[in-house]
Short mmCIF file of C-alpha atoms in Angstrom, two decimals:
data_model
loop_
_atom_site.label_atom_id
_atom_site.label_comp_id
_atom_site.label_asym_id
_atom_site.label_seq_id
_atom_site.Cartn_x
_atom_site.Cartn_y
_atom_site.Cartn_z
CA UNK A 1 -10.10 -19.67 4.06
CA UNK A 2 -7.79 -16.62 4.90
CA UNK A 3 -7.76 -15.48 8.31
CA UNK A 4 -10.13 -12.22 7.86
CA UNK A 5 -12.88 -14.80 6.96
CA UNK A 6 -12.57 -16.61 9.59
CA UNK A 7 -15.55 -14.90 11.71
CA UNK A 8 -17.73 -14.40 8.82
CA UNK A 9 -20.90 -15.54 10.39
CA UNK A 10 -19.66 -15.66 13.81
CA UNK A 11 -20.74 -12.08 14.43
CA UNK A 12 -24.02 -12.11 16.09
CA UNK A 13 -22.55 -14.71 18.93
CA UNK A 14 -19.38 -12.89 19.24
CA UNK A 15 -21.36 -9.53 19.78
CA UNK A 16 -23.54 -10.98 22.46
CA UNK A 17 -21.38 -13.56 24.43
CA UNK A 18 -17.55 -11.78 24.41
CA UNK A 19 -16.92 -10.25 27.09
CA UNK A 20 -15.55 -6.65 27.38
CA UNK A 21 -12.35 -5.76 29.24
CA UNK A 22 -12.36 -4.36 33.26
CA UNK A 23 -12.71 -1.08 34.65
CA UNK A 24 -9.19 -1.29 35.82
CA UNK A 25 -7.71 -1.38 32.07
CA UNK A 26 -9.17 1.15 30.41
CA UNK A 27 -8.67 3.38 33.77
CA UNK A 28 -4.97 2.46 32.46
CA UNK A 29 -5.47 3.40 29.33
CA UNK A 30 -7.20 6.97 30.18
CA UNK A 31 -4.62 7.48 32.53
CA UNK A 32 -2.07 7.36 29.76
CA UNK A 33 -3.69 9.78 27.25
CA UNK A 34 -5.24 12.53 29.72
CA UNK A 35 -7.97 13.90 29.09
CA UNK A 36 -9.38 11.19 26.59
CA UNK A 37 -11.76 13.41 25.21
CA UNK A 38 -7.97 15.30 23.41
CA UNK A 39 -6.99 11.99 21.89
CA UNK A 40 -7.66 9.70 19.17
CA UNK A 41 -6.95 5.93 19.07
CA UNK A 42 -6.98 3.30 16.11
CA UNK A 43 -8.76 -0.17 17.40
CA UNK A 44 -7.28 -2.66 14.66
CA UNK A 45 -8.72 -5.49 14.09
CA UNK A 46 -11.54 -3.86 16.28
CA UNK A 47 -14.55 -6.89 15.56
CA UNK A 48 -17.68 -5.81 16.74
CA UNK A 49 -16.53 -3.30 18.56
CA UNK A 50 -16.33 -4.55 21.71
CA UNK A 51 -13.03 -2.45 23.05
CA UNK A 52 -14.33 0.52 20.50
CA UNK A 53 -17.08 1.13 22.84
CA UNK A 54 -15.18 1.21 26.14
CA UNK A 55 -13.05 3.82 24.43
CA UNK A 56 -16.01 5.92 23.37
CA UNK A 57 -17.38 5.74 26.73
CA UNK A 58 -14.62 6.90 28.43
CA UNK A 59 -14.43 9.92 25.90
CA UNK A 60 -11.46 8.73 23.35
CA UNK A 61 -12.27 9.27 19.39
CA UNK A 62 -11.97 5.55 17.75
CA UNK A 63 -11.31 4.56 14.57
CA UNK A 64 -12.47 1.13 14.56
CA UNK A 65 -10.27 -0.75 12.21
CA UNK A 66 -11.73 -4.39 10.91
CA UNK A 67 -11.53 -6.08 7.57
CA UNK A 68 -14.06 -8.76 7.95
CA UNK A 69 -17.38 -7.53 6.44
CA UNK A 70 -19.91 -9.38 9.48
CA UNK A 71 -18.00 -7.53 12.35
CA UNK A 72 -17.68 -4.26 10.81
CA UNK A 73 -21.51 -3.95 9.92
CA UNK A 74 -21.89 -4.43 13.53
CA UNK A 75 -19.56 -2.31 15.27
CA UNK A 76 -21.35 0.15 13.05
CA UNK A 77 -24.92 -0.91 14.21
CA UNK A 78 -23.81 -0.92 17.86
CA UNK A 79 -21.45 2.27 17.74
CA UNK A 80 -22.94 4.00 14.65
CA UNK A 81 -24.57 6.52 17.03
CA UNK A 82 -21.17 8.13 18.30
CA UNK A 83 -19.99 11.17 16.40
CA UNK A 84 -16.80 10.07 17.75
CA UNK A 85 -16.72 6.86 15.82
CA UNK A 86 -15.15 6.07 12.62
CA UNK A 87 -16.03 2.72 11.06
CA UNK A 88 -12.82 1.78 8.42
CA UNK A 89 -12.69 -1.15 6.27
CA UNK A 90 -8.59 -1.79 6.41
CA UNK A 91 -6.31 -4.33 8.35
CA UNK A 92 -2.99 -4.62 10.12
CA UNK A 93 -0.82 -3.95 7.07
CA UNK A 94 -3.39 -1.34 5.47
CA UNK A 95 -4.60 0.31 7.93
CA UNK A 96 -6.69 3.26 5.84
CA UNK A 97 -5.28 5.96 8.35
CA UNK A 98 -3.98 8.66 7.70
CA UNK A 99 0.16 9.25 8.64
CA UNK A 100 0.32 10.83 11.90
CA UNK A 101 -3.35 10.47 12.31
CA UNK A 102 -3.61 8.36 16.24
CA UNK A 103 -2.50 9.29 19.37
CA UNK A 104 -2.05 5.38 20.33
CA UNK A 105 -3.37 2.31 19.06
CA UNK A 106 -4.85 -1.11 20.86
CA UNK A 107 -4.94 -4.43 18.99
CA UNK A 108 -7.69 -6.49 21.36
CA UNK A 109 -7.91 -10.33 20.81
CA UNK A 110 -6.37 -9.71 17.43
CA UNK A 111 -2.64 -9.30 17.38
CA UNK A 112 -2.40 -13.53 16.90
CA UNK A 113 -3.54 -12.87 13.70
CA UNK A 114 -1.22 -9.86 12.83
CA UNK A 115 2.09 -9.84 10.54
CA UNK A 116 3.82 -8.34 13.47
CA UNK A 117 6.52 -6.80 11.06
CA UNK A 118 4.03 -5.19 8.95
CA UNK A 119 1.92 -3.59 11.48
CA UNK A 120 4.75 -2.28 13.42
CA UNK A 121 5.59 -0.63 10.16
CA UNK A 122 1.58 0.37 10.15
CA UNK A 123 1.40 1.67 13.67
CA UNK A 124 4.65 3.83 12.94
CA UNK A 125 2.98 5.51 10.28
CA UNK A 126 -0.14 6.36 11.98
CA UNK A 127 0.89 7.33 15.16
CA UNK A 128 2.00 10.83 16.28
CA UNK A 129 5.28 11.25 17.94
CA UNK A 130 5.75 9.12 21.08
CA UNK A 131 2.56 7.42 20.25
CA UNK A 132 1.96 3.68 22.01
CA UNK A 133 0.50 0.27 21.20
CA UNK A 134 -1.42 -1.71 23.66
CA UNK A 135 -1.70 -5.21 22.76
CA UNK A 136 -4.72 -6.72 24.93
CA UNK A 137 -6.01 -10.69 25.30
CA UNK A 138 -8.21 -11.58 27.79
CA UNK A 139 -6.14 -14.26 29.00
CA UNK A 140 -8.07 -18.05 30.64
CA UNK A 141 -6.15 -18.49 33.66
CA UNK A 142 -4.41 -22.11 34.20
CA UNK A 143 -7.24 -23.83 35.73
CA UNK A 144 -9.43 -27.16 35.56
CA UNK A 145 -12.60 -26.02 33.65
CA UNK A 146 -10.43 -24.12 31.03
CA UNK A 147 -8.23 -27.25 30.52
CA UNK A 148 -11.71 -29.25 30.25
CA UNK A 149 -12.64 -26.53 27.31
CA UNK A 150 -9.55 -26.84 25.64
CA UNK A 151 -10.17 -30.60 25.49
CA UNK A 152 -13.77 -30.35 24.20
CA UNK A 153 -12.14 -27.74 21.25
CA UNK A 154 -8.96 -30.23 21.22
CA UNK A 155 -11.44 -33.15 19.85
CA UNK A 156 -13.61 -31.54 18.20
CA UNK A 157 -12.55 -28.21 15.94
CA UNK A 158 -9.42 -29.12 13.88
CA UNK A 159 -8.93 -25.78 13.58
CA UNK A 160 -8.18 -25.47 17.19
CA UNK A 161 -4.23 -24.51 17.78
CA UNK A 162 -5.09 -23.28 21.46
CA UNK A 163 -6.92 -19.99 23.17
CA UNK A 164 -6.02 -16.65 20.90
CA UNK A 165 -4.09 -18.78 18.35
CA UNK A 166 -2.04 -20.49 20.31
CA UNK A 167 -0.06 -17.16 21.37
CA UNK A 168 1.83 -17.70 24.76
CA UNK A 169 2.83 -14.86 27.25
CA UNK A 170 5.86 -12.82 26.03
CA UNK A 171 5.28 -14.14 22.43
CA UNK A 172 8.08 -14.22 20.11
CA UNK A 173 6.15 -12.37 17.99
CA UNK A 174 5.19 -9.54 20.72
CA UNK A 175 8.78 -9.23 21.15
CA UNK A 176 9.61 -9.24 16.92
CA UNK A 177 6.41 -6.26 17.16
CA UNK A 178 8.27 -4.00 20.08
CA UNK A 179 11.52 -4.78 19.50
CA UNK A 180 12.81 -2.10 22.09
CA UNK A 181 11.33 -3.87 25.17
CA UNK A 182 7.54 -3.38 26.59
CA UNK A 183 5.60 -2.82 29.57
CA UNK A 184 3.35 -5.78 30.65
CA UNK A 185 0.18 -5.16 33.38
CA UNK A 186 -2.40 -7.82 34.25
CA UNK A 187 -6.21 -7.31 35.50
CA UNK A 188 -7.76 -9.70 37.50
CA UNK A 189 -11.27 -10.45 34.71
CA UNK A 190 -13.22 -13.44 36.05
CA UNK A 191 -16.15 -14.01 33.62
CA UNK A 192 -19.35 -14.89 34.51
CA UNK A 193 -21.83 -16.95 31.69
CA UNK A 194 -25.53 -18.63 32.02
CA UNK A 195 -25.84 -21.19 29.95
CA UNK A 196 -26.63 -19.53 26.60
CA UNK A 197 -23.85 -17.44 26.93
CA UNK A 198 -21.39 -19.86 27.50
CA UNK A 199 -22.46 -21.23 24.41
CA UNK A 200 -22.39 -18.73 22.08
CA UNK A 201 -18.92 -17.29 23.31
CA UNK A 202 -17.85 -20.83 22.41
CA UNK A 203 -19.60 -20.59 19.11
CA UNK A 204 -18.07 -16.89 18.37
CA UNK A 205 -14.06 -18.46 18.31
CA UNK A 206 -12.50 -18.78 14.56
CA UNK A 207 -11.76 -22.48 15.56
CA UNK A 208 -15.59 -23.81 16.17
CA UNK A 209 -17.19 -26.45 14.66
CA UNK A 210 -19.38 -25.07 12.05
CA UNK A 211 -23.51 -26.22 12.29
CA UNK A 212 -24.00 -28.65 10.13
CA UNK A 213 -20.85 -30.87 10.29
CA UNK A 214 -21.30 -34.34 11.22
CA UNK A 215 -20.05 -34.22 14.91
CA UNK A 216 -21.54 -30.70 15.76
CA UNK A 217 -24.69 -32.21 17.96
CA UNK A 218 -22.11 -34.49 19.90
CA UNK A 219 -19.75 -31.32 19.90
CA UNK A 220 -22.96 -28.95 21.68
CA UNK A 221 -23.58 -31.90 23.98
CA UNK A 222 -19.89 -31.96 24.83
CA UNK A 223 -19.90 -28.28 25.63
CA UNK A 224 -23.60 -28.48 27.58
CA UNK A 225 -22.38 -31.18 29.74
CA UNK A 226 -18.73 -29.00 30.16
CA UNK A 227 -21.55 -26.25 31.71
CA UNK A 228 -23.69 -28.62 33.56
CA UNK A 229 -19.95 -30.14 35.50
CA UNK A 230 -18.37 -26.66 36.29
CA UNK A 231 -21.73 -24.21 36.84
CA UNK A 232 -23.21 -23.83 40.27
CA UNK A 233 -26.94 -22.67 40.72
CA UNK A 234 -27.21 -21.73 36.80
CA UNK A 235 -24.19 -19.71 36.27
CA UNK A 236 -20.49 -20.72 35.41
CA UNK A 237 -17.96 -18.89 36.57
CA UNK A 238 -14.11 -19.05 34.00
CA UNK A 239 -10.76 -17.72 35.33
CA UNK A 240 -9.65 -15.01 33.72
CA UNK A 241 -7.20 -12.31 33.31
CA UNK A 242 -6.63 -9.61 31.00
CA UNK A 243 -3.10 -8.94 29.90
CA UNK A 244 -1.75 -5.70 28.39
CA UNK A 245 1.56 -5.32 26.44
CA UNK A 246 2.32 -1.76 26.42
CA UNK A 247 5.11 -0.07 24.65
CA UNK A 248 6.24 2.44 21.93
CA UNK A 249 7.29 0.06 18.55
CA UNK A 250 10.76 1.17 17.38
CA UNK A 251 11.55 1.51 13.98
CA UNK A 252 13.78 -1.59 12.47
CA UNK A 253 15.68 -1.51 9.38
CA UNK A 254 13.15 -3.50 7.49
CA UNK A 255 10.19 -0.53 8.35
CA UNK A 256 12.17 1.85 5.57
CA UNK A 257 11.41 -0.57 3.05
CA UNK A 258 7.79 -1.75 3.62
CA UNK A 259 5.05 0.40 2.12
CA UNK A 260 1.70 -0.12 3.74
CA UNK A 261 -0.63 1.97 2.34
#
């Protein structure tokens, strides 16, 4: 399976059960391209649209960038309605956008995923002069009922390499993608989830145990009883952060000879 299948079928639980990004952040992000409604930004790898929207709300025009069929279709449900909201089936090396098109671009829970050398070489082409990339995880703090998670995935999905692929802070490959040094900002994101939430966001990662494989009911009753040890009064509360790498990409000697589109 390559990697933009990955979430074919997983759209419908990652639509309802991820969680969107805090006030503080995309505050940030307006703050940086003032007023919003005079600026255009390129989501990549934009799913169901879940940053997309934030960005419409607060006035930015988005083209939502996602190669994987399922998530696409329902950005376009969801977001459809904004005349400020351009659906485009393209990826990190092919992006569909015009040269010079964005006035920054934000890669949100997708960058693991990325060829960092070819969208660098992407994001240069698409972005005006002194345009910026914010990279953007939310981020599962250190802490006992995420290690507990990890253990249920650890057993269970063989797929599972860690949270967000397996991507650590200060990434080799976030530092291969800036090359020229970044800015990095954290948002304090605790996120709350009843019990069918919790579920589903577990059911929305690449790395889940499909339905129908022999250990999925012993999987769901692994993750029910994960709920039923950490929740209090219905509702279980996960550590969280969301982390921002911000910073202007600088051209490399391998960008001249990569052709993207």
């Amino acid at each position: 399976m390559n990697d933009t299948e990955r979430f074919t079928g997983r759209h419908l639980d990652y639509a309802a059960a991820r969680p969107s990004y805090p006030r503080a952040a995309i505050d940030y992000l307006c703050g940086a391209y003032a007023p919003p409604r005079a600026h255009t930004a390129a989501d990549v790898g934009s799913g169901t649209g879940k940053l997309s929207a934030q960005l419409l709300e607060a006035g930015f025009t988005v083209y939502g960038v996602e190669p994987n069929a399922d998530m696409r279709r329902t950005a376009e449900e969801l977001l459809g309605g904004s005349g400020r909201f351009r659906s485009v089936d393209g990826s990190d090396r092919a992006t569909g956008l015009a040269e010079g098109s964005v006035d920054f671009v934000t890669a949100a829970q997708a960058f693991h995923w990325f060829d960092p050398l070819a969208f660098r070489a992407e994001c240069l082409r698409i972005l005006r002069p002194g345009g910026r990339v914010f990279l953007i995880w939310n981020v599962r703090a250190e802490a006992p009922l995420n290690q507990a998670l990890a253990g249920v995935f650890q057993r269970y999905c063989p797929d599972f390499k860690g949270f967000s692929g397996g991507i650590r802070e200060d990434d080799e490959r976030i530092r291969t993608f800036f090359r020229g040094g970044y800015e990095k900002l954290r948002f304090p994101s605790p996120l709350a989830f009843d019990r069918e939430r919790f579920l589903r966001r577990c059911f929305s990662s690449s790395y889940s145990l499909p339905e129908g494989r022999p250990d999925y009911p012993a999987y769901c009753q692994a993750l029910e009883a994960l709920f039923d040890a950490f929740s209090r009064d219905g509702l279980l509360t996960q550590p969280n952060e969301t982390l921002i790498y911000a910073g202007r990409p600088l051209p490399g000697a391998e960008d001249s000879k990569r052709s993207t589109y």
